[in-house]
């Protein structure tokens, strides 16, 4: 079967896609661990964004290699841009929550009784902070990687659109 309806992307996109998939699984695990300790909306949103990324990356890999008829370049562009927005919102929400919890807001520290906890609970909180920081860091990396791939996918989609080819590779003729 012909793959002429696929976007023409640089070869280095594939390793980036694999890194995105691995990092999505890592952020999923870190965020799920944080949901287990303290269920905040930002952690749940990070779980959603990780699952969304895993689903779209799996769709992309399957559509390119196994089921080419499922590939649609407009869907690839739209999902990529949506992933950029989700990762931006995810790391911003996580960073905002982290700043509120540990950034020196005395009101938050008193509300969560951080300073009055037992040493065991402080240890759990310290572990939670470490996992939280890792989730933020990997979310920022994911955002940057999705921005990079979005630029190349967007450019490939623009070239395809401006060349006058339809979604299945046929050229359009004026009426």
Coordinates of N, CA and C in Angstrom, one line a residue:
X1 N 0.8 -1.2 0.0 CA 0.0 0.0 0.0 C 0.9 1.2 0.0
X2 N 0.5 2.2 -0.7 CA 1.2 3.5 -0.9 C 1.1 4.3 0.4
X3 N 2.2 5.0 0.7 CA 2.2 5.9 1.9 C 2.3 7.3 1.4
X4 N 1.9 7.6 0.2 CA 2.0 9.0 -0.3 C 1.1 10.0 0.4
X5 N 0.2 9.5 1.2 CA -0.7 10.5 2.0 C -0.1 10.8 3.3
X6 N 1.1 10.3 3.7 CA 1.7 10.6 4.9 C 2.5 11.9 4.8
X7 N 2.6 12.6 5.9 CA 3.4 13.8 6.0 C 4.9 13.4 5.8
X8 N 5.6 14.2 5.1 CA 7.1 14.0 5.0 C 7.8 14.6 6.1
X9 N 8.2 13.8 7.1 CA 8.9 14.4 8.3 C 10.3 14.0 8.3
X10 N 11.2 14.8 9.0 CA 12.6 14.4 9.1 C 12.7 13.1 9.9
X11 N 13.8 12.4 9.6 CA 14.1 11.1 10.3 C 14.2 11.2 11.8
X12 N 14.7 12.4 12.3 CA 14.9 12.5 13.7 C 13.6 12.6 14.5
X13 N 12.5 12.7 13.9 CA 11.2 12.8 14.6 C 10.9 11.4 15.3
X14 N 11.3 10.3 14.7 CA 11.1 9.0 15.3 C 11.7 8.8 16.7
X15 N 13.0 9.1 16.8 CA 13.6 9.0 18.2 C 12.9 9.9 19.2
X16 N 12.5 11.1 18.7 CA 11.8 12.0 19.6 C 10.5 11.5 20.0
X17 N 9.8 10.8 19.1 CA 8.5 10.2 19.4 C 8.7 9.1 20.5
X18 N 9.7 8.3 20.4 CA 10.0 7.2 21.3 C 10.3 7.8 22.7
X19 N 11.1 8.9 22.7 CA 11.4 9.6 24.0 C 10.1 10.2 24.6
X20 N 9.2 10.7 23.7 CA 7.9 11.3 24.2 C 7.1 10.2 24.9
X21 N 7.1 9.0 24.2 CA 6.3 7.9 24.8 C 6.9 7.4 26.1
X22 N 8.2 7.3 26.2 CA 8.8 6.9 27.5 C 8.5 7.9 28.6
X23 N 8.7 9.2 28.2 CA 8.5 10.2 29.2 C 7.0 10.3 29.6
X24 N 6.1 10.0 28.7 CA 4.7 10.0 29.1 C 4.4 8.9 30.1
X25 N 5.0 7.8 29.9 CA 4.8 6.7 30.9 C 5.5 7.1 32.3
X26 N 6.6 7.7 32.2 CA 7.3 8.2 33.5 C 6.4 9.2 34.2
X27 N 5.9 10.2 33.5 CA 5.1 11.2 34.1 C 3.8 10.6 34.6
X28 N 3.2 9.6 33.9 CA 2.0 8.9 34.4 C 2.3 8.3 35.7
X29 N 3.4 7.6 35.8 CA 3.8 6.9 37.1 C 4.0 7.9 38.2
X30 N 4.7 9.0 37.9 CA 5.0 10.0 39.0 C 3.7 10.6 39.4
X31 N 2.9 11.0 38.5 CA 1.6 11.7 38.8 C 0.7 10.8 39.5
X32 N 0.6 9.5 39.1 CA -0.2 8.5 39.8 C 0.3 8.3 41.3
X33 N 1.6 8.3 41.5 CA 2.1 8.2 42.8 C 1.7 9.4 43.7
X34 N 1.7 10.6 43.0 CA 1.3 11.8 43.8 C -0.2 11.8 44.1
X35 N -1.0 11.3 43.1 CA -2.4 11.2 43.4 C -2.7 10.3 44.6
X36 N -1.8 9.3 44.7 CA -2.0 8.4 45.8 C -1.7 9.0 47.2
X37 N -0.8 10.0 47.2 CA -0.4 10.7 48.4 C -1.4 11.8 48.7
X38 N -1.6 12.7 47.7 CA -2.4 13.9 47.9 C -3.1 14.1 46.6
X39 N -4.4 14.0 46.5 CA -5.1 14.0 45.3 C -5.5 15.5 45.0
X40 N -4.6 16.2 44.2 CA -4.9 17.5 43.8 C -5.3 17.4 42.3
X41 N -6.0 18.4 41.8 CA -6.4 18.5 40.4 C -5.3 18.5 39.5
X42 N -4.2 19.1 39.8 CA -3.0 19.2 38.9 C -2.4 17.8 38.7
X43 N -2.4 17.0 39.7 CA -1.9 15.7 39.6 C -2.8 14.8 38.7
X44 N -4.1 15.0 38.9 CA -5.0 14.2 38.0 C -5.0 14.7 36.6
X45 N -4.8 16.0 36.4 CA -4.6 16.5 35.0 C -3.3 16.0 34.4
X46 N -2.3 15.8 35.1 CA -1.0 15.3 34.6 C -1.2 13.8 34.2
X47 N -2.0 13.1 35.0 CA -2.4 11.7 34.6 C -3.1 11.7 33.3
X48 N -4.1 12.6 33.2 CA -4.9 12.6 31.9 C -4.0 13.0 30.7
X49 N -3.1 14.0 30.9 CA -2.3 14.4 29.8 C -1.3 13.3 29.4
X50 N -0.8 12.6 30.4 CA 0.1 11.4 30.1 C -0.6 10.4 29.3
X51 N -1.8 10.0 29.7 CA -2.6 9.0 29.0 C -3.0 9.5 27.6
X52 N -3.4 10.7 27.5 CA -3.7 11.3 26.2 C -2.5 11.2 25.3
X53 N -1.3 11.5 25.8 CA -0.1 11.5 25.0 C 0.2 10.0 24.6
X54 N 0.1 9.1 25.5 CA 0.3 7.7 25.2 C -0.7 7.2 24.1
X55 N -1.9 7.6 24.1 CA -2.9 7.2 23.1 C -2.6 7.8 21.8
X56 N -2.3 9.1 21.7 CA -2.0 9.7 20.4 C -0.7 9.2 19.8
X57 N 0.3 9.0 20.7 CA 1.6 8.4 20.1 C 1.4 7.0 19.6
X58 N 0.6 6.2 20.3 CA 0.3 4.9 19.9 C -0.5 4.9 18.6
X59 N -1.5 5.8 18.5 CA -2.2 6.0 17.2 C -1.2 6.4 16.1
X60 N -0.3 7.3 16.3 CA 0.6 7.7 15.3 C 1.5 6.5 14.9
X61 N 2.1 5.8 15.8 CA 2.9 4.7 15.5 C 2.2 3.6 14.7
X62 N 1.0 3.3 15.2 CA 0.2 2.2 14.5 C -0.3 2.7 13.1
X63 N -0.7 3.9 13.0 CA -1.2 4.4 11.7 C -0.1 4.5 10.7
X64 N 1.1 4.8 11.1 CA 2.2 4.9 10.2 C 2.7 3.5 9.7
X65 N 2.8 2.6 10.7 CA 3.4 1.3 10.4 C 2.4 0.2 10.1
X66 N 1.3 0.1 10.8 CA 0.5 -1.1 10.7 C -0.8 -0.9 9.9
X67 N -1.4 0.2 10.1 CA -2.7 0.5 9.5 C -2.7 1.9 8.8
X68 N -2.1 1.9 7.6 CA -1.9 3.2 6.9 C -3.3 3.9 6.6
X69 N -4.3 3.1 6.5 CA -5.6 3.7 6.2 C -6.1 4.6 7.4
X70 N -5.6 4.3 8.6 CA -6.1 5.1 9.7 C -5.3 6.4 9.8
X71 N -4.3 6.6 9.0 CA -3.5 7.8 9.0 C -4.2 9.0 8.3
X72 N -4.3 10.1 9.0 CA -4.9 11.3 8.4 C -4.0 12.5 8.8
X73 N -3.4 13.2 7.9 CA -2.5 14.2 8.3 C -3.1 15.3 9.1
X74 N -4.4 15.6 8.8 CA -5.0 16.7 9.6 C -5.2 16.3 11.1
X75 N -5.5 15.0 11.3 CA -5.7 14.5 12.6 C -4.3 14.5 13.3
X76 N -3.3 14.2 12.6 CA -1.9 14.2 13.2 C -1.6 15.6 13.7
X77 N -1.8 16.6 12.8 CA -1.5 18.0 13.1 C -2.4 18.5 14.3
X78 N -3.7 18.2 14.3 CA -4.6 18.6 15.3 C -4.2 18.0 16.7
X79 N -4.0 16.7 16.7 CA -3.6 16.0 17.9 C -2.3 16.5 18.5
X80 N -1.4 16.8 17.6 CA -0.1 17.3 18.0 C -0.2 18.7 18.7
X81 N -1.0 19.6 18.1 CA -1.2 20.9 18.7 C -2.0 20.8 20.0
X82 N -2.9 19.9 20.1 CA -3.7 19.7 21.3 C -2.7 19.2 22.4
X83 N -1.8 18.3 22.1 CA -0.8 17.8 23.1 C 0.1 18.9 23.6
X84 N 0.5 19.8 22.7 CA 1.3 21.0 23.1 C 0.5 21.8 24.2
X85 N -0.8 22.1 23.9 CA -1.6 22.8 24.8 C -1.8 22.1 26.2
X86 N -2.0 20.8 26.1 CA -2.2 20.0 27.3 C -0.9 20.0 28.2
X87 N 0.3 19.8 27.5 CA 1.5 19.7 28.3 C 1.8 21.1 28.9
X88 N 1.5 22.2 28.1 CA 1.7 23.5 28.7 C 0.9 23.7 29.9
X89 N -0.4 23.4 29.8 CA -1.3 23.5 31.0 C -0.9 22.6 32.1
X90 N -0.4 21.4 31.8 CA 0.0 20.4 32.9 C 1.2 21.0 33.7
X91 N 2.2 21.4 33.0 CA 3.4 21.8 33.8 C 3.1 23.1 34.5
X92 N 2.3 24.0 33.9 CA 1.9 25.2 34.6 C 1.1 24.9 35.8
X93 N 0.1 24.0 35.7 CA -0.7 23.6 36.9 C 0.1 23.0 38.0
X94 N 1.0 22.1 37.6 CA 1.9 21.4 38.6 C 2.8 22.4 39.2
X95 N 3.4 23.3 38.5 CA 4.3 24.3 39.0 C 3.6 25.3 40.0
X96 N 2.4 25.7 39.6 CA 1.6 26.5 40.4 C 1.2 25.9 41.7
X97 N 0.8 24.6 41.7 CA 0.5 23.9 42.9 C 1.7 23.7 43.8
X98 N 2.9 23.4 43.2 CA 4.1 23.2 43.9 C 4.5 24.6 44.6
X99 N 4.4 25.7 43.9 CA 4.7 27.0 44.4 C 3.8 27.3 45.6
X100 N 2.6 26.9 45.5 CA 1.6 27.2 46.6 C 1.9 26.3 47.8
X101 N 2.3 25.0 47.6 CA 2.6 24.1 48.7 C 3.9 24.4 49.4
X102 N 4.9 24.6 48.7 CA 6.3 24.7 49.3 C 7.0 26.0 49.0
X103 N 6.4 26.9 48.3 CA 7.1 28.1 47.9 C 7.1 29.2 48.9
X104 N 6.8 28.9 50.1 CA 6.9 29.9 51.2 C 5.6 30.5 51.6
X105 N 4.5 30.1 51.0 CA 3.2 30.6 51.4 C 2.9 30.1 52.8
X106 N 3.0 30.9 53.8 CA 2.8 30.5 55.1 C 1.4 30.0 55.4
X107 N 0.5 30.6 54.6 CA -0.9 30.2 54.8 C -1.1 28.8 54.3
X108 N -0.5 28.4 53.2 CA -0.6 27.0 52.7 C 0.1 26.0 53.7
X109 N 1.3 26.5 54.2 CA 2.1 25.6 55.1 C 1.3 25.3 56.4
X110 N 0.6 26.4 56.9 CA -0.2 26.2 58.1 C -1.5 25.4 57.8
X111 N -2.1 25.6 56.6 CA -3.3 24.8 56.2 C -3.0 23.3 56.2
X112 N -1.9 23.0 55.6 CA -1.5 21.6 55.4 C -0.7 21.0 56.6
X113 N -0.5 21.8 57.7 CA 0.2 21.4 58.9 C 1.5 20.8 58.6
X114 N 2.2 21.3 57.7 CA 3.5 20.7 57.3 C 4.5 20.8 58.4
X115 N 4.6 21.9 59.1 CA 5.6 22.1 60.1 C 5.3 21.4 61.4
X116 N 4.0 20.9 61.6 CA 3.6 20.3 62.8 C 3.5 18.8 62.7
X117 N 4.0 18.2 61.6 CA 3.8 16.8 61.4 C 4.9 16.0 62.1
X118 N 4.7 14.7 62.3 CA 5.7 13.8 62.8 C 6.8 13.6 61.8
X119 N 8.0 13.1 62.3 CA 9.1 12.9 61.4 C 8.7 11.9 60.3
X120 N 7.9 10.9 60.6 CA 7.5 10.0 59.5 C 6.7 10.6 58.4
X121 N 5.8 11.5 58.9 CA 4.9 12.2 57.9 C 5.7 13.2 57.1
X122 N 6.7 13.8 57.8 CA 7.6 14.8 57.1 C 8.4 14.0 56.0
X123 N 8.8 12.8 56.3 CA 9.6 12.0 55.4 C 8.7 11.7 54.2
X124 N 7.5 11.3 54.4 CA 6.5 11.1 53.3 C 6.3 12.3 52.5
X125 N 6.2 13.5 53.2 CA 6.0 14.7 52.5 C 7.3 15.1 51.6
X126 N 8.4 14.8 52.2 CA 9.7 15.0 51.5 C 9.8 14.2 50.2
X127 N 9.4 12.9 50.3 CA 9.4 12.0 49.2 C 8.4 12.6 48.1
X128 N 7.2 13.0 48.6 CA 6.2 13.6 47.8 C 6.7 14.8 47.0
X129 N 7.5 15.6 47.7 CA 8.1 16.8 47.0 C 9.0 16.4 45.9
X130 N 9.9 15.3 46.2 CA 10.8 14.9 45.2 C 10.1 14.3 44.0
X131 N 9.1 13.5 44.2 CA 8.3 13.0 43.0 C 7.6 14.1 42.3
X132 N 7.1 15.1 43.1 CA 6.5 16.2 42.5 C 7.4 17.0 41.6
X133 N 8.6 17.3 42.1 CA 9.6 18.0 41.3 C 10.0 17.2 40.0
X134 N 10.1 15.9 40.1 CA 10.4 15.1 38.9 C 9.3 15.2 37.9
X135 N 8.1 15.2 38.4 CA 6.9 15.3 37.5 C 6.9 16.6 36.8
X136 N 7.2 17.7 37.5 CA 7.3 19.0 36.9 C 8.4 19.0 35.8
X137 N 9.5 18.5 36.2 CA 10.7 18.6 35.2 C 10.4 17.8 34.0
X138 N 9.9 16.6 34.1 CA 9.6 15.8 32.9 C 8.4 16.4 32.1
X139 N 7.5 17.0 32.8 CA 6.4 17.7 32.1 C 6.9 18.9 31.2
X140 N 7.9 19.6 31.7 CA 8.5 20.7 31.0 C 9.2 20.1 29.8
X141 N 10.0 19.0 30.0 CA 10.7 18.4 28.9 C 9.7 17.9 27.8
X142 N 8.6 17.3 28.3 CA 7.6 16.9 27.3 C 7.0 18.0 26.5
X143 N 6.7 19.1 27.2 CA 6.2 20.3 26.5 C 7.2 20.8 25.4
X144 N 8.5 20.8 25.7 CA 9.5 21.3 24.8 C 9.5 20.3 23.6
X145 N 9.5 19.0 23.9 CA 9.6 18.0 22.8 C 8.4 18.0 21.9
X146 N 7.2 18.2 22.5 CA 6.0 18.3 21.7 C 6.0 19.6 20.9
X147 N 6.6 20.7 21.4 CA 6.7 21.9 20.6 C 7.6 21.7 19.4
X148 N 8.7 21.0 19.6 CA 9.6 20.7 18.5 C 8.9 19.8 17.4
X149 N 8.3 18.8 17.8 CA 7.6 17.9 16.9 C 6.4 18.7 16.2
X150 N 5.7 19.5 17.0 CA 4.6 20.3 16.4 C 5.1 21.2 15.3
X151 N 6.2 21.8 15.5 CA 6.7 22.7 14.5 C 7.0 21.9 13.2
X152 N 7.6 20.8 13.3 CA 7.9 20.0 12.1 C 6.7 19.4 11.5
X153 N 5.8 18.9 12.3 CA 4.5 18.4 11.8 C 3.7 19.5 11.2
X154 N 3.6 20.7 11.8 CA 2.9 21.8 11.3 C 3.5 22.2 9.9
X155 N 4.8 22.3 9.8 CA 5.4 22.7 8.6 C 5.1 21.7 7.5
X156 N 5.2 20.4 7.8 CA 4.9 19.4 6.8 C 3.5 19.4 6.4
X157 N 2.6 19.7 7.3 CA 1.1 19.8 7.0 C 0.9 21.0 6.1
X158 N 1.6 22.1 6.4 CA 1.4 23.4 5.6 C 1.9 23.1 4.2
X159 N 3.1 22.5 4.1 CA 3.6 22.1 2.7 C 2.7 21.3 2.0
X160 N 2.1 20.3 2.6 CA 1.1 19.4 2.0 C -0.1 20.1 1.6
X161 N -0.6 21.0 2.4 CA -1.8 21.8 2.1 C -1.6 22.7 1.0
X162 N -0.4 23.4 1.0 CA -0.1 24.4 0.0 C 0.2 23.8 -1.4
X163 N 0.6 22.5 -1.3 CA 0.9 21.8 -2.6 C -0.3 21.4 -3.4
X164 N -1.5 21.5 -2.7 CA -2.8 21.2 -3.4 C -3.2 19.7 -3.3
X165 N -2.5 18.9 -2.6 CA -2.9 17.5 -2.5 C -4.0 17.3 -1.4
X166 N -4.9 16.4 -1.7 CA -6.0 16.1 -0.7 C -5.4 15.2 0.3
X167 N -6.3 14.8 1.2 CA -5.9 13.9 2.3 C -5.4 12.6 1.9
X168 N -5.8 12.1 0.7 CA -5.3 10.8 0.3 C -4.3 10.9 -0.9
X169 N -3.8 12.0 -1.1 CA -2.6 12.1 -2.0 C -3.0 12.5 -3.5
X170 N -4.2 12.7 -3.8 CA -4.6 13.1 -5.1 C -4.4 14.6 -5.3
X171 N -4.1 15.1 -6.4 CA -4.0 16.5 -6.6 C -5.4 17.1 -7.0
X172 N -5.6 18.3 -6.6 CA -6.9 18.9 -6.9 C -6.8 19.7 -8.2
X173 N -7.8 19.7 -8.9 CA -7.9 20.5 -10.1 C -8.9 21.6 -10.0
X174 N -8.6 22.7 -10.6 CA -9.6 23.8 -10.5 C -10.9 23.5 -11.2
X175 N -12.0 23.9 -10.7 CA -13.3 23.6 -11.2 C -13.6 24.4 -12.5

